[in-house]
N, CA and C atoms as an extended XYZ file, in Angstrom:
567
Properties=species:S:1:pos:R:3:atomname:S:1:resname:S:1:resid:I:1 pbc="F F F"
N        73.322       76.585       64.888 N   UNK     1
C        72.407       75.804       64.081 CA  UNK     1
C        73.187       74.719       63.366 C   UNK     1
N        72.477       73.515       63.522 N   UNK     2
C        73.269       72.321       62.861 CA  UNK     2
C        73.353       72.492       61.322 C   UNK     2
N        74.348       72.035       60.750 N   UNK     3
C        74.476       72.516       59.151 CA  UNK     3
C        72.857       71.653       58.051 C   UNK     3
N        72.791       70.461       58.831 N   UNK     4
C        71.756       69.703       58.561 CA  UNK     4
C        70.266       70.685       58.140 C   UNK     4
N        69.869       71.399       59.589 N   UNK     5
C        69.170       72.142       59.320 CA  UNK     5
C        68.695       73.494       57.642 C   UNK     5
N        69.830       74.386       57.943 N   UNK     6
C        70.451       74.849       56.506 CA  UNK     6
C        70.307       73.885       55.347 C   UNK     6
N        70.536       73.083       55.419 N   UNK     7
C        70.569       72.312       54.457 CA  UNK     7
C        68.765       71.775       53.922 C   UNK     7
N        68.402       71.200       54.900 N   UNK     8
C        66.799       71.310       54.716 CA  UNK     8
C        66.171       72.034       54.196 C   UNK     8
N        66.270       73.344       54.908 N   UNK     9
C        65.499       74.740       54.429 CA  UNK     9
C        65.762       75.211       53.050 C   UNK     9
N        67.151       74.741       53.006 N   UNK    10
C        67.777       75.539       51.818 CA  UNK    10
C        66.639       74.552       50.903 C   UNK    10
N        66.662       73.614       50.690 N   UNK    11
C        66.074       72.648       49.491 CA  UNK    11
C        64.760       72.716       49.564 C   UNK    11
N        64.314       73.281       51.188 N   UNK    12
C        62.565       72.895       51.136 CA  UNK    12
C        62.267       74.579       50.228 C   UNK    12
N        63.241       75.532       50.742 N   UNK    13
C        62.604       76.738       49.613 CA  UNK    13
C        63.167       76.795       48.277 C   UNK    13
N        64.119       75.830       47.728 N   UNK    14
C        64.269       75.973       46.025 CA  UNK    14
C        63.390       74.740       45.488 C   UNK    14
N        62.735       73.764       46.442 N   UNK    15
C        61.948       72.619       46.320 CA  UNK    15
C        60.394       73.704       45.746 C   UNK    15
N        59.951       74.757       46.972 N   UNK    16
C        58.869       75.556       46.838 CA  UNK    16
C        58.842       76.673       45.641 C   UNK    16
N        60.069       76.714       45.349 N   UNK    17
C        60.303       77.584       44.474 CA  UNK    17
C        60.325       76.987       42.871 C   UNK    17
N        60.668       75.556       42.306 N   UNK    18
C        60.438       75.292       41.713 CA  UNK    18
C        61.989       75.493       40.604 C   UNK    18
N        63.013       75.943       41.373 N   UNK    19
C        64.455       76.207       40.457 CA  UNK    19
C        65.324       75.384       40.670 C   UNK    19
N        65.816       75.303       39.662 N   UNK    20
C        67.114       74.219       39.655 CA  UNK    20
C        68.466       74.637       40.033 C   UNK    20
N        69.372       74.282       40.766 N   UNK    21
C        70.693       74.908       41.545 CA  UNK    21
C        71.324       75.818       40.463 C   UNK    21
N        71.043       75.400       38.656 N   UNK    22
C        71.383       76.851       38.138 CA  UNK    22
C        70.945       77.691       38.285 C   UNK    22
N        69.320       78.566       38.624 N   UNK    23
C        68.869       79.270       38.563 CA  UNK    23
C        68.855       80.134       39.544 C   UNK    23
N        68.901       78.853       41.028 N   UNK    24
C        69.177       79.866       42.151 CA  UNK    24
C        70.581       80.706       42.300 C   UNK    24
N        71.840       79.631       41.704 N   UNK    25
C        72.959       80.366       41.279 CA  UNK    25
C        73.593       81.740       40.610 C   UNK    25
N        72.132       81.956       39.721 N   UNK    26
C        72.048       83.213       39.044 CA  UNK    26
C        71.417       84.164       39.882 C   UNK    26
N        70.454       83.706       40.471 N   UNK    27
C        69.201       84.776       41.202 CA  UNK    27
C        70.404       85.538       42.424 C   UNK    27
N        71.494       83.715       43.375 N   UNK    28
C        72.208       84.691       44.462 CA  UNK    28
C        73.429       84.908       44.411 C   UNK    28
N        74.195       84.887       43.622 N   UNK    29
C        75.270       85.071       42.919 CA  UNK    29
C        76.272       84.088       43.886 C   UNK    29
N        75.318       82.816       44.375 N   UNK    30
C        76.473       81.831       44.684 CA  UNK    30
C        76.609       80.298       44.025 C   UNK    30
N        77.331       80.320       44.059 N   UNK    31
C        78.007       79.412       42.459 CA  UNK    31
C        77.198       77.920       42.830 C   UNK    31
N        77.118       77.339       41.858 N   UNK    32
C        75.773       75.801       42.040 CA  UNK    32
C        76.491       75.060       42.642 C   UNK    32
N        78.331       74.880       42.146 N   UNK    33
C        78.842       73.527       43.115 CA  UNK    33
C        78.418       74.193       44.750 C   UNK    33
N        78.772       75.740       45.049 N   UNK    34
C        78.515       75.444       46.263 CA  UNK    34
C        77.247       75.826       47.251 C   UNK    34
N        76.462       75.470       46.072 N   UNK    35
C        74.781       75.569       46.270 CA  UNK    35
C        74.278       74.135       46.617 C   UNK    35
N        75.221       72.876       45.769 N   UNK    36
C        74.940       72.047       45.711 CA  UNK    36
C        75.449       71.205       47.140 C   UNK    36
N        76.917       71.590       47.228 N   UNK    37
C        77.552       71.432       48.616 CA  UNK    37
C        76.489       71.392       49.728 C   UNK    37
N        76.148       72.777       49.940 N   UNK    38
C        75.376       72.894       51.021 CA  UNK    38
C        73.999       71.978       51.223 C   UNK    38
N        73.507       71.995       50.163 N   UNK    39
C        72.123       71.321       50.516 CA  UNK    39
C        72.629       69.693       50.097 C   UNK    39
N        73.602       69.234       50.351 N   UNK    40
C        74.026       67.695       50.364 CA  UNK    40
C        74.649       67.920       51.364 C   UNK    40
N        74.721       69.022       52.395 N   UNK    41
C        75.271       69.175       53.939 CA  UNK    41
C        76.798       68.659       53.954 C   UNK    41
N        77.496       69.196       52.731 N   UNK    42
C        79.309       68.867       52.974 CA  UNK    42
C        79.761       69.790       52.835 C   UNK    42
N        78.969       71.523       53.235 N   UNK    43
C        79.609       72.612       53.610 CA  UNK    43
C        78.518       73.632       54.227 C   UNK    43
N        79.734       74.132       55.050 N   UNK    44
C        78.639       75.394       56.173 CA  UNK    44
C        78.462       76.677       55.520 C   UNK    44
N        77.815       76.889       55.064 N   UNK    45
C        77.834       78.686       54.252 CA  UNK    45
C        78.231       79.828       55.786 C   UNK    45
N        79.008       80.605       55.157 N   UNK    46
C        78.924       81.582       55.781 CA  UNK    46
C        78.099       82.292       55.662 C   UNK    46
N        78.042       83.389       56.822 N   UNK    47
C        76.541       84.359       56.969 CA  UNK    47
C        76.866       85.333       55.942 C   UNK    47
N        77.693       85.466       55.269 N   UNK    48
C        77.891       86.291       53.618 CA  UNK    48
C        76.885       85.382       53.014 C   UNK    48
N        77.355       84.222       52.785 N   UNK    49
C        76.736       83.129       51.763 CA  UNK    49
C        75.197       82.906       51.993 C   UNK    49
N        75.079       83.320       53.463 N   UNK    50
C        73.563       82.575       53.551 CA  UNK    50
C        72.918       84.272       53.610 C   UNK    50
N        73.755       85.093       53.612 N   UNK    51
C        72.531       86.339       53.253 CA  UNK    51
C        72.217       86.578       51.761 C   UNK    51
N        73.415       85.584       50.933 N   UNK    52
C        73.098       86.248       49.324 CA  UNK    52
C        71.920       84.882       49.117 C   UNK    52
N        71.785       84.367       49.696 N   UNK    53
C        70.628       83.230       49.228 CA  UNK    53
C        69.695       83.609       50.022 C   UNK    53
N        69.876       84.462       50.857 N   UNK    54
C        68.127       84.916       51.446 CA  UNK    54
C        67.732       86.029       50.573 C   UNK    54
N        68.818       86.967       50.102 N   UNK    55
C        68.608       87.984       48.856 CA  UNK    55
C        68.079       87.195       48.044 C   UNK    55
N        68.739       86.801       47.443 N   UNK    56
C        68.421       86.302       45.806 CA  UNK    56
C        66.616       85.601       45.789 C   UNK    56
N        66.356       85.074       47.366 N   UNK    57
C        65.001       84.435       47.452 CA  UNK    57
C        64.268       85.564       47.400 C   UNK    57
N        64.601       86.731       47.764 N   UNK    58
C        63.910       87.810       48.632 CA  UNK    58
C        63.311       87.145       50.100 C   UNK    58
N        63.830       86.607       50.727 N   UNK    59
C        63.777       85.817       52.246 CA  UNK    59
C        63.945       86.563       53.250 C   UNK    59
N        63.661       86.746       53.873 N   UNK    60
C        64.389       86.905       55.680 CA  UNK    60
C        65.672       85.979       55.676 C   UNK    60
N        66.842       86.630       56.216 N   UNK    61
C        67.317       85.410       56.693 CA  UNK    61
C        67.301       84.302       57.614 C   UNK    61
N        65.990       84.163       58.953 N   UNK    62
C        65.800       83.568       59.868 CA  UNK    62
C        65.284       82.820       58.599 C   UNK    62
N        64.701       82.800       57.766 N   UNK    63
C        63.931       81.997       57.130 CA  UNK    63
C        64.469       80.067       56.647 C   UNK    63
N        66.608       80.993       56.229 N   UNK    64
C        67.041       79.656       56.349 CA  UNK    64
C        67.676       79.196       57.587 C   UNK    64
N        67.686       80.288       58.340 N   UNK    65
C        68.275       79.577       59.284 CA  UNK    65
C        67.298       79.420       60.875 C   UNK    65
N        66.037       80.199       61.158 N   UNK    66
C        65.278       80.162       62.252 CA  UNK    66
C        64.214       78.949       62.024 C   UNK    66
N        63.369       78.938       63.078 N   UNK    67
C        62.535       77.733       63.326 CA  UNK    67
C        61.423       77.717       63.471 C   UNK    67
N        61.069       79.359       62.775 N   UNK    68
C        59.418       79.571       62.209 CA  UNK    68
C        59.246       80.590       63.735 C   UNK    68
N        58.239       81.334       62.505 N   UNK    69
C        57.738       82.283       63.551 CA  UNK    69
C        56.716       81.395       64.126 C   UNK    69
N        56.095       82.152       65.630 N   UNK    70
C        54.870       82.087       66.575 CA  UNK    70
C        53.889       83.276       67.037 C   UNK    70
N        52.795       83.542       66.456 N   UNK    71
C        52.127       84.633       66.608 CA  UNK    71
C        52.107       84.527       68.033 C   UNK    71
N        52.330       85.729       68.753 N   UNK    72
C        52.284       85.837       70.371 CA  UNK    72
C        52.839       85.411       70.589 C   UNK    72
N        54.066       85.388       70.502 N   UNK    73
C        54.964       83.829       71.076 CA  UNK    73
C        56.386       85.007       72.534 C   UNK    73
N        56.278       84.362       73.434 N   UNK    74
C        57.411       84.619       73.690 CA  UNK    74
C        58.901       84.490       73.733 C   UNK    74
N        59.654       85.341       73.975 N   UNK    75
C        61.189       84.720       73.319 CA  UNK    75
C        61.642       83.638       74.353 C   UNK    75
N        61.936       82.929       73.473 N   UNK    76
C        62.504       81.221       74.325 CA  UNK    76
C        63.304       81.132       75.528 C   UNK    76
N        63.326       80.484       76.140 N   UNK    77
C        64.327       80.276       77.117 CA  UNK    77
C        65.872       80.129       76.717 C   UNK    77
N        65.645       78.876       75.809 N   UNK    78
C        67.042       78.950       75.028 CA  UNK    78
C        66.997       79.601       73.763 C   UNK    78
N        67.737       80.640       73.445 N   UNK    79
C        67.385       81.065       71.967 CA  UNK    79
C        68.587       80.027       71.025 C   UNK    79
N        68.008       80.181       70.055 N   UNK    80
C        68.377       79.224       68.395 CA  UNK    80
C        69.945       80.329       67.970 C   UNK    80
N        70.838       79.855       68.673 N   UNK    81
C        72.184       80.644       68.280 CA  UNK    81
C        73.045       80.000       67.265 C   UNK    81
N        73.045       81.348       66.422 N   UNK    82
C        73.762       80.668       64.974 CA  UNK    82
C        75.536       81.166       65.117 C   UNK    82
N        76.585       80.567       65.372 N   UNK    83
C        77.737       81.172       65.555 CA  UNK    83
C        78.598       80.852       64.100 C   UNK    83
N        79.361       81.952       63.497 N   UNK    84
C        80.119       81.920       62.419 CA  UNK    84
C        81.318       82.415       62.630 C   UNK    84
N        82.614       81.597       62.717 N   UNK    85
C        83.617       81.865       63.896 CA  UNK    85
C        84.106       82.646       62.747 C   UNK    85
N        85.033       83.334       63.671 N   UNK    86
C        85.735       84.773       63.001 CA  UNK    86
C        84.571       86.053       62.285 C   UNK    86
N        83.437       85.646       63.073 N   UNK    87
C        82.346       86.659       62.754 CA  UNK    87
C        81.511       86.927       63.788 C   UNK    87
N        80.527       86.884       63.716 N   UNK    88
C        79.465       87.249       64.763 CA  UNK    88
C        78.818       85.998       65.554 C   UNK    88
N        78.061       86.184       66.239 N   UNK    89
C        77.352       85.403       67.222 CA  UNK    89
C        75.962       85.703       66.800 C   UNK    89
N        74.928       84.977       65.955 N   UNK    90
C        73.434       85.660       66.525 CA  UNK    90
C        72.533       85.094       66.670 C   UNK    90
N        71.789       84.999       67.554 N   UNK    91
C        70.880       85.015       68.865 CA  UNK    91
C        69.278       85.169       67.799 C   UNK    91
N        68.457       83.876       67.522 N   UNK    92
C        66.971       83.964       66.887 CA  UNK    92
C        66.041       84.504       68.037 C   UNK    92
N        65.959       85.813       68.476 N   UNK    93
C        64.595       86.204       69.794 CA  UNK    93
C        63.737       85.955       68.966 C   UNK    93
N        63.293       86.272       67.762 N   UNK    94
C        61.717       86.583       66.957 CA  UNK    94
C        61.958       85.830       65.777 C   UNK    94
N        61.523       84.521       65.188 N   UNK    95
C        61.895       84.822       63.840 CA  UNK    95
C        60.854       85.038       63.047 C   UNK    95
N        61.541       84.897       61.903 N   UNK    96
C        60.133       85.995       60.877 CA  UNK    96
C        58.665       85.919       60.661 C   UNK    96
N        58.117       86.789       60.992 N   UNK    97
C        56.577       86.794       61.090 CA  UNK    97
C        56.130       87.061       59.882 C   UNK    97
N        55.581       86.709       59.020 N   UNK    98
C        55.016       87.140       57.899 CA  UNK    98
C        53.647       88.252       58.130 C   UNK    98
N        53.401       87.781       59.031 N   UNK    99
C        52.230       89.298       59.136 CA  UNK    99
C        53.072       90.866       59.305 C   UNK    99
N        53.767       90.234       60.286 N   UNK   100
C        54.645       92.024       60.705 CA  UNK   100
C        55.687       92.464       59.719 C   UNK   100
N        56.367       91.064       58.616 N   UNK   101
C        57.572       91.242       57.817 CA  UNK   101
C        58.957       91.806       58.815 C   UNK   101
N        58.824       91.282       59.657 N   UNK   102
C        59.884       91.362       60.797 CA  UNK   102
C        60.523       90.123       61.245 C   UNK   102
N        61.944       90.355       61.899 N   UNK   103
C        62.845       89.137       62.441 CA  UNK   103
C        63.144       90.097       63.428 C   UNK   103
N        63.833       89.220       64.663 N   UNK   104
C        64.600       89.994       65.317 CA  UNK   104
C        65.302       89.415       65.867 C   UNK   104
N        66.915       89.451       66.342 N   UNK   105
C        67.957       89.316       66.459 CA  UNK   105
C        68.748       89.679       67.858 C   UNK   105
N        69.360       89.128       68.922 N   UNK   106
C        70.378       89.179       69.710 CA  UNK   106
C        71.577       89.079       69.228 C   UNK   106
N        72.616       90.150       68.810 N   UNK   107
C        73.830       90.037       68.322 CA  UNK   107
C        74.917       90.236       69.165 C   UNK   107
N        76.066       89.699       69.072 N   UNK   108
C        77.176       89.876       69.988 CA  UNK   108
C        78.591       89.777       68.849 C   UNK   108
N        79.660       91.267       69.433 N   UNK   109
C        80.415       90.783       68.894 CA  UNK   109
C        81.721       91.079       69.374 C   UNK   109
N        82.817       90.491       69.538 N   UNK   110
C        83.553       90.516       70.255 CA  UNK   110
C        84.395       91.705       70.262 C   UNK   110
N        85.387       92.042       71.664 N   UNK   111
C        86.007       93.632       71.439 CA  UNK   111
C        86.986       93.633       70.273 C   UNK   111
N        86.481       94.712       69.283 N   UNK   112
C        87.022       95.331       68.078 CA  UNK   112
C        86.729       94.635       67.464 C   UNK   112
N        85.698       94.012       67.259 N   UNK   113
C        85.848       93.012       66.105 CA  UNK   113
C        84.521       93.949       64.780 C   UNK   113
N        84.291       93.301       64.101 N   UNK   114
C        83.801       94.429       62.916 CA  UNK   114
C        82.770       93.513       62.222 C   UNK   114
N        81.760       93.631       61.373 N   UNK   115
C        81.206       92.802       60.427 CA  UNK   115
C        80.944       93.873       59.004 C   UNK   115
N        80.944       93.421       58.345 N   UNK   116
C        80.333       94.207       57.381 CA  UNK   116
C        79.357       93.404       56.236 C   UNK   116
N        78.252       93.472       56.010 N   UNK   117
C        77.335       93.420       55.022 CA  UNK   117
C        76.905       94.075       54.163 C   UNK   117
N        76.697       93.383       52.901 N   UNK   118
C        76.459       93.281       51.457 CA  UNK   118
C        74.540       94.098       51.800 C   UNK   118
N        74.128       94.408       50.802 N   UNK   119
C        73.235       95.211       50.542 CA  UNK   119
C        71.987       94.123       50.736 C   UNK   119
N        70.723       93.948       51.706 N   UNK   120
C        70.224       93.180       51.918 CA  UNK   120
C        69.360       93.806       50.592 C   UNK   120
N        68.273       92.804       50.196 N   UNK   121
C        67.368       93.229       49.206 CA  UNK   121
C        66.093       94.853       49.518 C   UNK   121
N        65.585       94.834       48.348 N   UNK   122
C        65.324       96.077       48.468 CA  UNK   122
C        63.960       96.286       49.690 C   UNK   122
N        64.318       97.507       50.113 N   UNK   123
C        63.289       98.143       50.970 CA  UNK   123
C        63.425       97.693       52.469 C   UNK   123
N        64.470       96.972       52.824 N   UNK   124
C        64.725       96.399       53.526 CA  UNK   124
C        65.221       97.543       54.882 C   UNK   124
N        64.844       97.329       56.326 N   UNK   125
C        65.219       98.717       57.042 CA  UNK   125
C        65.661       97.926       58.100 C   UNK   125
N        66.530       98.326       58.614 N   UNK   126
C        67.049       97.345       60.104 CA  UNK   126
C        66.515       98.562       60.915 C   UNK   126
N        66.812       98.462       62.496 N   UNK   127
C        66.751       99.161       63.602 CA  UNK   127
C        67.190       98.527       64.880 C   UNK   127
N        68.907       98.924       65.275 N   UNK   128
C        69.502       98.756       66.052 CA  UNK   128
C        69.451       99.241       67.421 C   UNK   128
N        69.754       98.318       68.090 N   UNK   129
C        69.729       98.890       69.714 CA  UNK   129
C        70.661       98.467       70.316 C   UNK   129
N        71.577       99.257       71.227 N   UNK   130
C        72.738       98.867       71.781 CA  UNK   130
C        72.579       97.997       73.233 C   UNK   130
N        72.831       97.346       73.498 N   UNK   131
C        72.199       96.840       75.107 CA  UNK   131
C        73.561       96.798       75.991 C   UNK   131
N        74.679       96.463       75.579 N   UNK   132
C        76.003       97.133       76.248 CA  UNK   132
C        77.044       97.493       75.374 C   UNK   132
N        78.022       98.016       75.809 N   UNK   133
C        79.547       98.282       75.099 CA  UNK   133
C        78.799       99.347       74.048 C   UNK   133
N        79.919       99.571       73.086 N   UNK   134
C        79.331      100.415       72.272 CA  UNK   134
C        80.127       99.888       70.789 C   UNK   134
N        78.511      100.691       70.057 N   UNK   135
C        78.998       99.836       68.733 CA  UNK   135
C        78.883      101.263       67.693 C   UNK   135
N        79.413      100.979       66.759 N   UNK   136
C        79.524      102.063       65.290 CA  UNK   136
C        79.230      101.710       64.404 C   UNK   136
N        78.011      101.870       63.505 N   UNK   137
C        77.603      101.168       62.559 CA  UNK   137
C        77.590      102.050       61.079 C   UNK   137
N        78.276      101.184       60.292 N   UNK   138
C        78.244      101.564       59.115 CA  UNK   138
C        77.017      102.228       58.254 C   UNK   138
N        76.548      103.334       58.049 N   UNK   139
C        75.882      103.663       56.986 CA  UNK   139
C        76.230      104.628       56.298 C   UNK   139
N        75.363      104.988       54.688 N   UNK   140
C        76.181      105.789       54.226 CA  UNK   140
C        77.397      106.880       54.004 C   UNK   140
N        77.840      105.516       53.840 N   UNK   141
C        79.560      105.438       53.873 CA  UNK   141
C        80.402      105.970       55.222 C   UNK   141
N        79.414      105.994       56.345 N   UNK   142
C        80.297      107.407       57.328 CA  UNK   142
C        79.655      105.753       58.676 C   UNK   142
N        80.365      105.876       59.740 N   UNK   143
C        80.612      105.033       61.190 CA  UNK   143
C        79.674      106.287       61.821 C   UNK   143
N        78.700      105.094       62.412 N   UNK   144
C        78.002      106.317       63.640 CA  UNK   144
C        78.053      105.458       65.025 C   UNK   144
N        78.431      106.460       65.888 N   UNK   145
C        78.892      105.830       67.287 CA  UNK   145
C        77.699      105.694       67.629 C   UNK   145
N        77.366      104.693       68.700 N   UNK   146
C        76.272      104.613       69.149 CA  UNK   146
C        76.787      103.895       70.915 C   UNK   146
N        75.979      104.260       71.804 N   UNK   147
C        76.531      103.492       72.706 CA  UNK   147
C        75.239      102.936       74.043 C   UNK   147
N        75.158      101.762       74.815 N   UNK   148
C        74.443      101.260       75.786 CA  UNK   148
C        73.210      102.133       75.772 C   UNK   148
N        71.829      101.335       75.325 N   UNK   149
C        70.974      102.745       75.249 CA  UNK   149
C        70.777      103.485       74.494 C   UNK   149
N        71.011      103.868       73.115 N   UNK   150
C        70.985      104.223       72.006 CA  UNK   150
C        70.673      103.295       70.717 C   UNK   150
N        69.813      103.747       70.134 N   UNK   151
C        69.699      102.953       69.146 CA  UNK   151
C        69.759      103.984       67.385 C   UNK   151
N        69.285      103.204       66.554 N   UNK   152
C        69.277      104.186       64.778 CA  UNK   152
C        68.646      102.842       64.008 C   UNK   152
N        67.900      103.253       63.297 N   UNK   153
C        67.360      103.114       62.060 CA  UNK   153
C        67.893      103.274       60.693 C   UNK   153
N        68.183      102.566       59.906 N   UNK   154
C        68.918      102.739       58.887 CA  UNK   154
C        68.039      101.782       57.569 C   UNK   154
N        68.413      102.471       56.218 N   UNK   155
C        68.035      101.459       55.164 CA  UNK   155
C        69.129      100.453       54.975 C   UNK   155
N        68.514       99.105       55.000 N   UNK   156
C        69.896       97.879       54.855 CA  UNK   156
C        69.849       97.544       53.181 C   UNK   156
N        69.461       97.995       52.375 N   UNK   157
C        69.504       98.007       51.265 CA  UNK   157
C        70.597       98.485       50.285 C   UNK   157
N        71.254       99.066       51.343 N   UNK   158
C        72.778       99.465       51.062 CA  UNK   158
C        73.555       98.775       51.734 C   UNK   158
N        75.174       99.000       51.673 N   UNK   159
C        76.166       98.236       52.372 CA  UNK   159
C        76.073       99.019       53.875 C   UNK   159
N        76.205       98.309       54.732 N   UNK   160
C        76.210       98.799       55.928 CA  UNK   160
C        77.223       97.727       56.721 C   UNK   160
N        77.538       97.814       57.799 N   UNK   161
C        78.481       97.457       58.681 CA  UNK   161
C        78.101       97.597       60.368 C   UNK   161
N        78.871       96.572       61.360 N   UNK   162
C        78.538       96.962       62.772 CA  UNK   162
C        80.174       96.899       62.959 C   UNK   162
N        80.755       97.528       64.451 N   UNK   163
C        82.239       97.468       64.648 CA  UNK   163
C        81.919       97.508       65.901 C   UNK   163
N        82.175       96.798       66.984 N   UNK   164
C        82.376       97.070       68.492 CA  UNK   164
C        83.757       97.387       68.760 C   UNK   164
N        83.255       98.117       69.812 N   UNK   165
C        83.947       98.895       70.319 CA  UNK   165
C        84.984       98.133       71.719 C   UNK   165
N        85.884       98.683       72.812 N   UNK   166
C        87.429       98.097       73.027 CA  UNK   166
C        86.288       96.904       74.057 C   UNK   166
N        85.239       97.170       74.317 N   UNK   167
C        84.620       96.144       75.603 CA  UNK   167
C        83.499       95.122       74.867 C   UNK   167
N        83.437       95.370       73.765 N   UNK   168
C        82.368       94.476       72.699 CA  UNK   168
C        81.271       95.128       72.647 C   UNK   168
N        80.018       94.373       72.269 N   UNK   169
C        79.175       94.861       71.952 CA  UNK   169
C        77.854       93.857       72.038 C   UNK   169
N        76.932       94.262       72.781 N   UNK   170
C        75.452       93.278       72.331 CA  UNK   170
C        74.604       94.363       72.221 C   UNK   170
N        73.790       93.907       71.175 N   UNK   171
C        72.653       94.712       70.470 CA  UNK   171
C        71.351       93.767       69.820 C   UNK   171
N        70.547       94.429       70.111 N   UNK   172
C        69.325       93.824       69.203 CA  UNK   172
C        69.280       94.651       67.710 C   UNK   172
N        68.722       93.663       67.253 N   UNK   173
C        68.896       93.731       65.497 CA  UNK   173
C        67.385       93.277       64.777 C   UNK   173
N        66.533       94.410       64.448 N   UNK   174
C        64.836       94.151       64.275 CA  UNK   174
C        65.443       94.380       62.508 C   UNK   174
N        65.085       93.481       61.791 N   UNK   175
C        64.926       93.521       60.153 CA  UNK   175
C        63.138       93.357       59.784 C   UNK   175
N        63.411       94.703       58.804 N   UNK   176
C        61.698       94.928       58.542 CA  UNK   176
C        61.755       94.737       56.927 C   UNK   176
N        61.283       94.101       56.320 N   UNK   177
C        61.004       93.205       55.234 CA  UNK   177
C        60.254       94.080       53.938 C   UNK   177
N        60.310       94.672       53.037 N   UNK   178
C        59.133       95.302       52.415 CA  UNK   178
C        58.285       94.000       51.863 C   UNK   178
N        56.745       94.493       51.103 N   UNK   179
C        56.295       92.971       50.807 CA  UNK   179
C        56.731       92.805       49.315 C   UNK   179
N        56.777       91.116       49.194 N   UNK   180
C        57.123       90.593       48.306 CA  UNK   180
C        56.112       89.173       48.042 C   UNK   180
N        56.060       89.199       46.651 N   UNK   181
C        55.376       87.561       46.644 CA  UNK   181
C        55.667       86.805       46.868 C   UNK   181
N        57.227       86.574       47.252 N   UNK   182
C        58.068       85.340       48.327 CA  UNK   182
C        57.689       85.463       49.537 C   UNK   182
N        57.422       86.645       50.216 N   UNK   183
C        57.022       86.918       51.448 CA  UNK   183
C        55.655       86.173       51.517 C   UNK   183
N        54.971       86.729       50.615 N   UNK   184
C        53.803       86.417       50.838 CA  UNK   184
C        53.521       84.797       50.794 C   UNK   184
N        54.448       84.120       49.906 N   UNK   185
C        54.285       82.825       50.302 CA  UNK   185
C        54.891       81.917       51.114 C   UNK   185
N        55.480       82.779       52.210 N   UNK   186
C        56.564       81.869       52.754 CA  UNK   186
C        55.965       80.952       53.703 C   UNK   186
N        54.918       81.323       54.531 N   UNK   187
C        54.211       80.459       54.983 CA  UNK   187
C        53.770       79.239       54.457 C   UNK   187
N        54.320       79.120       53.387 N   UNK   188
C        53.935       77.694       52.563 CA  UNK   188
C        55.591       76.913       52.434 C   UNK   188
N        56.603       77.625       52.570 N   UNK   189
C        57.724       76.713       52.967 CA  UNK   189
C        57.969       76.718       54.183 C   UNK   189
């Protein structure tokens, strides 16, 4: 995703929201110069950075970075791939539906390589599926192997983590949303 983009979204939802780069600063615990950076597009947030500003919105994260959901829609030919080097690869199949409070995700990550994430906001539930290699995903506090064909359900409301394994890893990644009155208005940004 072009940084341009990010940058749009970011301003069209603190534009909808009605806060000033201090406030969102407080809400996502990322600092205003580099709140301000980003939405003047003279820096790329990392997917740390852009999940504490989908927290702090209570957002999806496709929200700043996908290209709107499509009721019935099928997944694209080309999917909307967001790459964050020295991190993950991920792949927009679904983005967020406000009726279902769902995103969903094509992830890839290279052999041994690891991610770990910060506590998405509350009520928040992922549900992983392995599609090759095998991956181990962090939840309360303990690595659960999982491999090609296996999937788990977990609350992302805690710290959780993915780690592929010596041949990598691709997995789908469904995030289920609890409701919120940001949710409920997101269809208006």
């Amino acid at each position: 995703m072009a940084p341009d983009d990010i940058t749009l979204k970011l301003r069209d939802v603190r534009a909808a929201s009605g806060l000033s780069l201090s406030k969102v600063a407080e809400m996502t615990g990322v600092s205003k110069a580099m709140l301000g950076q980003i939405e003047r597009g003279e820096s790329s947030p990392t997917i740390a950075t852009l999940w504490k500003i989908a927290k702090g919105f209570e957002l999806p994260l496709s929200a700043l970075i996908g290209s709107g959901a499509l009721r019935d829609a099928a997944t694209p030919d080309v999917f909307r791939t967001v790459t964050f080097p020295g991190s993950i690869e991920v792949k927009i199949v679904f983005p967020f539906d406000p009726a279902l409070r769902a995103e969903t995700f094509h992830v890839d990550l290279a052999p041994s390589q690891s991610h770990e994430s910060a506590a998405h906001a509350a009520g928040v539930t992922e549900e992983v599926f392995v599609l090759n290699g095998t991956l181990d995903i962090l939840r309360d506090g303990a690595w659960v192997p999982l491999q090609a064909g296996q999937g788990l359900r977990f609350a992302a409301d805690l710290p959780h983590g993915y780690r592929a394994g010596d041949q990598g890893a691709a997995f789908l990644n469904m995030h289920h949303y609890a409701q919120t009155d940001t949710l409920a208005a997101i269809g208006k940004v």
